[in-house]
Short mmCIF file of N, CA and C and ligand atoms in Angstrom, two decimals:
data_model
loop_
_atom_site.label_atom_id
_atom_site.label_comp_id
_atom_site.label_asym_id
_atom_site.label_seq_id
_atom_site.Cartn_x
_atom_site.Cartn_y
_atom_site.Cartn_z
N UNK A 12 0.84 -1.20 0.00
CA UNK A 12 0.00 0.00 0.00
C UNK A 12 0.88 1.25 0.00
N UNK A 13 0.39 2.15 -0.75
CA UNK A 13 1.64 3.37 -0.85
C UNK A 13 1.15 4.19 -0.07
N UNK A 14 1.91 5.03 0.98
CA UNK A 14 1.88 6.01 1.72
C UNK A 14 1.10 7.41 1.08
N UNK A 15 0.17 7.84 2.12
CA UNK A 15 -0.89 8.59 1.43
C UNK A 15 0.13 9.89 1.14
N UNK A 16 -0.20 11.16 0.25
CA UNK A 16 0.23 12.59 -0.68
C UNK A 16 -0.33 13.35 0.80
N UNK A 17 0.94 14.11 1.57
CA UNK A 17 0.65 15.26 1.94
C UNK A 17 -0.29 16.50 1.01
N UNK A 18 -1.36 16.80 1.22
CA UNK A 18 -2.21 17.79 0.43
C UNK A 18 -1.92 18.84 1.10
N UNK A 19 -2.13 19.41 2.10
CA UNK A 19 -1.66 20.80 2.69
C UNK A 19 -1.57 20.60 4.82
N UNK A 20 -0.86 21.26 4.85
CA UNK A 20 -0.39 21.11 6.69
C UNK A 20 -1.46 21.84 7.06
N UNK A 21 -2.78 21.98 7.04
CA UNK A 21 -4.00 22.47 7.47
C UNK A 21 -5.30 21.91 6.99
N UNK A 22 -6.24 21.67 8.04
CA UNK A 22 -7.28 21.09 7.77
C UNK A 22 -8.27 21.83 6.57
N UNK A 23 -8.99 21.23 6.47
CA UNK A 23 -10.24 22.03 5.29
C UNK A 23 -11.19 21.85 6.37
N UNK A 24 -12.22 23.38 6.68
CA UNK A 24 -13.01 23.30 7.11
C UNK A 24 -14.69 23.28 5.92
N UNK A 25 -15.32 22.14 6.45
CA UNK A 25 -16.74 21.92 5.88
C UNK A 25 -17.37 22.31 6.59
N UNK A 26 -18.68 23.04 5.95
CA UNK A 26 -19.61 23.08 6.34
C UNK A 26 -20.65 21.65 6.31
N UNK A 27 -20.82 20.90 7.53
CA UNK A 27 -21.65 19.49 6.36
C UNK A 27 -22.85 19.42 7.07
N UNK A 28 -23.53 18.61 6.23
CA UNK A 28 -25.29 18.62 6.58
C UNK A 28 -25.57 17.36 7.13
N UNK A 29 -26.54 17.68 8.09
CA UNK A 29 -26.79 16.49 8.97
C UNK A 29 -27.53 15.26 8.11
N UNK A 30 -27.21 14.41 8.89
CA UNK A 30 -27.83 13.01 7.98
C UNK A 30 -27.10 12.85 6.49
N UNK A 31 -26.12 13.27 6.13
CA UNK A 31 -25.22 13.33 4.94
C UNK A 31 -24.16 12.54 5.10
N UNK A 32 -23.27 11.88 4.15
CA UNK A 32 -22.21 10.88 4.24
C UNK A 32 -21.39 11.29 3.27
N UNK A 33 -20.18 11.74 4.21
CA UNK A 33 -19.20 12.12 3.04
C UNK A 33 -18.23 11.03 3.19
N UNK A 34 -17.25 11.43 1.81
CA UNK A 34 -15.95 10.05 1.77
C UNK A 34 -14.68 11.17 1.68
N UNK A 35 -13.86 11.02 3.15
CA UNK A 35 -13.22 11.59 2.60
C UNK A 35 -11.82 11.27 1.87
N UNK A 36 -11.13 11.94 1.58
CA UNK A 36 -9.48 11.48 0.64
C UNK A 36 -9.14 11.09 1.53
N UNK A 37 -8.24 9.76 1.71
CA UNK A 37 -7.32 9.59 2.45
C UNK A 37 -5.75 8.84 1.81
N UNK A 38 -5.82 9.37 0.66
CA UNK A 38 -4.81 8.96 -0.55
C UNK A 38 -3.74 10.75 -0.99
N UNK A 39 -4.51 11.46 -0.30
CA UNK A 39 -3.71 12.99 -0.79
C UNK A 39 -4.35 13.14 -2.55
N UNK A 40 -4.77 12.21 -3.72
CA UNK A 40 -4.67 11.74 -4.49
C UNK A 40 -5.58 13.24 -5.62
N UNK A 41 -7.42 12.73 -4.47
CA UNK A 41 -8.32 13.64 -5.60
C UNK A 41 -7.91 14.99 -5.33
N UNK A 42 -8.71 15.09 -6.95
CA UNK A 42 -8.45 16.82 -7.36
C UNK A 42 -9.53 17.77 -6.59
N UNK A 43 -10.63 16.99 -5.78
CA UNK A 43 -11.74 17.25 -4.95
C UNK A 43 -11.74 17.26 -3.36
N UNK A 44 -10.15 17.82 -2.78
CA UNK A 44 -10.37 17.57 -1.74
C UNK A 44 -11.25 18.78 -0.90
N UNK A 45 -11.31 17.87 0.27
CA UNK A 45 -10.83 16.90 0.82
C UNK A 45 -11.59 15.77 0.52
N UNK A 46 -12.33 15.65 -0.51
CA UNK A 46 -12.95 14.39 -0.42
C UNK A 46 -12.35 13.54 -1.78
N UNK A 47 -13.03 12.23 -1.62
CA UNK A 47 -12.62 11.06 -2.81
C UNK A 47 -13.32 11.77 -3.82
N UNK A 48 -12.06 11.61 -5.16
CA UNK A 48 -13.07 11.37 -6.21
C UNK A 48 -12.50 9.92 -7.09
N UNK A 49 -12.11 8.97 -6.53
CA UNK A 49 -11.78 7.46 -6.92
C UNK A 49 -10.36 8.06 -7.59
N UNK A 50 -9.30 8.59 -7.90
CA UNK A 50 -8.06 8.89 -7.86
C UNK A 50 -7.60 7.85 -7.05
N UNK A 51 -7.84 7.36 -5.74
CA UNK A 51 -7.49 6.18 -5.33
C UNK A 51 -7.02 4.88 -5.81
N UNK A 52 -8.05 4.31 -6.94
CA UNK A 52 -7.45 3.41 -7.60
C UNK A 52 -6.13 2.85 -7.96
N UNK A 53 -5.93 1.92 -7.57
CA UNK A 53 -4.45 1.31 -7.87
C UNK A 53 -3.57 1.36 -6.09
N UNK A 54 -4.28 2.14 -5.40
CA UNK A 54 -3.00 2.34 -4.18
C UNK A 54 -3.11 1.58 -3.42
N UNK A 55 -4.05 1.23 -3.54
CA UNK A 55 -4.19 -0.03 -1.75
C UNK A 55 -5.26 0.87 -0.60
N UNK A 56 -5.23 2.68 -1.25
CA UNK A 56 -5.56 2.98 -0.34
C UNK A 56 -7.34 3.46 -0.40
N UNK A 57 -8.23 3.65 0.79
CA UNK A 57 -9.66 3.53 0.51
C UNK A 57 -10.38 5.18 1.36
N UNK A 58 -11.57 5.46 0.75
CA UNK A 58 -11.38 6.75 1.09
C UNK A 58 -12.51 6.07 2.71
N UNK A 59 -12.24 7.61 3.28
CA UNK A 59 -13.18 7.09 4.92
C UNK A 59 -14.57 7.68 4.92
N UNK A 60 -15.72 7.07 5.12
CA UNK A 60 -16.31 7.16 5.25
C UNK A 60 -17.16 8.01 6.45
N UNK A 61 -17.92 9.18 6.16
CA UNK A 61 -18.16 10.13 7.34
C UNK A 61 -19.68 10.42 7.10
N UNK A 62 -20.47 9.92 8.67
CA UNK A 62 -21.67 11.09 8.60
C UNK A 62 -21.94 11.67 9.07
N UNK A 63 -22.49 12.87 8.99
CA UNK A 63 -22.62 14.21 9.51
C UNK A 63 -23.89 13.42 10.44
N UNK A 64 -23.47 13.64 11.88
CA UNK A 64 -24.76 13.63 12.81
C UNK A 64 -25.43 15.12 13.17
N UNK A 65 -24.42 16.11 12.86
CA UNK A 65 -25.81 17.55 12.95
C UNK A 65 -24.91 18.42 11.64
N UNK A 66 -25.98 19.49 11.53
CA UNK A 66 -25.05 19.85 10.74
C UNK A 66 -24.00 21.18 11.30
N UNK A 67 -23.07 21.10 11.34
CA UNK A 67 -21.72 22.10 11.77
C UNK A 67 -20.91 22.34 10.59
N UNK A 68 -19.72 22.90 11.42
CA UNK A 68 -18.55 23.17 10.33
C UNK A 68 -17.43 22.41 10.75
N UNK A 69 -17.15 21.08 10.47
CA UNK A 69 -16.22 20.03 10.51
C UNK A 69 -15.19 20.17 9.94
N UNK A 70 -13.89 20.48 10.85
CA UNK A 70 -12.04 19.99 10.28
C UNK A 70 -11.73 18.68 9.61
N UNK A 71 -11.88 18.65 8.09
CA UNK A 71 -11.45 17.43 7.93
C UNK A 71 -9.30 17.50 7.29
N UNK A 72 -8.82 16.19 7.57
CA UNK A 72 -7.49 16.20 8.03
C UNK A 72 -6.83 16.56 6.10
N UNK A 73 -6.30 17.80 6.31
CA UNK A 73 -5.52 17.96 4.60
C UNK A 73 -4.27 17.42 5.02
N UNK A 74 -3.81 17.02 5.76
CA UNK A 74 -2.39 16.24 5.38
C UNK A 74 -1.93 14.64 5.55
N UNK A 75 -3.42 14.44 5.66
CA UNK A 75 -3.84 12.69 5.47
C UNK A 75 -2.84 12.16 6.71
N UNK A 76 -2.55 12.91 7.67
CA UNK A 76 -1.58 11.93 8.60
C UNK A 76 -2.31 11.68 10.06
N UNK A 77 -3.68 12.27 9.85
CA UNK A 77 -4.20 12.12 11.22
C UNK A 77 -4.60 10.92 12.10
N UNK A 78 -4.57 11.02 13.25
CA UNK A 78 -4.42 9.69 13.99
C UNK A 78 -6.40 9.45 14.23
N UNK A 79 -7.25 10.70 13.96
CA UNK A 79 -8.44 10.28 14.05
C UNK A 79 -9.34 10.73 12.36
N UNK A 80 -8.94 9.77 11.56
CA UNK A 80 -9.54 10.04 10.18
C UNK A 80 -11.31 9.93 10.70
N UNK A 81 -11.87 10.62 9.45
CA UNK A 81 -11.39 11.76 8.44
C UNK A 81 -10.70 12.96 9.07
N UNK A 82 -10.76 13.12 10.52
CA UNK A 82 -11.03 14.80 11.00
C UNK A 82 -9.59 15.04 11.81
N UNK A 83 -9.33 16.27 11.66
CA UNK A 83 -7.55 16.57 11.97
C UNK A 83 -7.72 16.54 13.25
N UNK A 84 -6.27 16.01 14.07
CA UNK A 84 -6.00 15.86 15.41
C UNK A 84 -5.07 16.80 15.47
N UNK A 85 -4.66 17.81 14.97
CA UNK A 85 -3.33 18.52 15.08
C UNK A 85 -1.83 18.02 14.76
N UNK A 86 -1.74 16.63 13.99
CA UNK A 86 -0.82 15.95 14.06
C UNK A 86 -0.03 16.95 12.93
N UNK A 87 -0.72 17.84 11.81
CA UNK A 87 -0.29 18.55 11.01
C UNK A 87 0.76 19.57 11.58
N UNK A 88 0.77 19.88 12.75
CA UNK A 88 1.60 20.92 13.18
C UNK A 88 2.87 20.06 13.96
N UNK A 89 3.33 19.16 13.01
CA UNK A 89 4.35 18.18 13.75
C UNK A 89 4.87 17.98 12.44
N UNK A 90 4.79 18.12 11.14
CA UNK A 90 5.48 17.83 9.84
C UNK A 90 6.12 18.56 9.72
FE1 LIG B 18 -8.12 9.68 -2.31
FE2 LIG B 18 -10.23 8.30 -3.11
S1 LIG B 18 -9.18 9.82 -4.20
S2 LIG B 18 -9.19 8.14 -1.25
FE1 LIG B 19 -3.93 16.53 9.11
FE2 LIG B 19 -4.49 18.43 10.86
S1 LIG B 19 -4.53 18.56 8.74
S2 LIG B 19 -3.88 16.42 11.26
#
């Protein structure tokens, strides 16, 4: 499995809607981040699956190294 593409040392904040299921990148790969757009293919690697239980404005992780996928733990400010 190949090691996921640093995309940027800062999260993307979403706005997401409750009862909604996002996928997000966890390949660095799509041109749609932070989410999958199947760019994945071939790596081994699979995008994560997320649902919005209300709707807020959710940190999801842009430098794919987080220890709680999809959503950044701060591990970005350690690269
Ligand atoms: Fe990255 Fe699908 S494009 S996980
Ligand atoms: Fe990846 Fe914060 S952006 S841990």
């Amino acid at each position: 499995m190949a090691d996921p593409v640093c995309v940027q040392k800062e999260p993307y904040a979403v706005d997401v809607e409750s009862g909604r299921t996002y996928f997000w990148c966890a390949c660095g790969l799509s041109k749609r981040q932070p989410f999958c757009d199947a760019s994945h293919a071939g790596t081994g690697i699979v995008p994560v699956r997320y649902k919005a239980e209300q709707s807020e404005t959710v940190y999801f992780c842009g430098c794919k190294s987080t220890g709680t996928k999809p959503l950044c733990d701060g591990t970005h400010q350690t690269l």
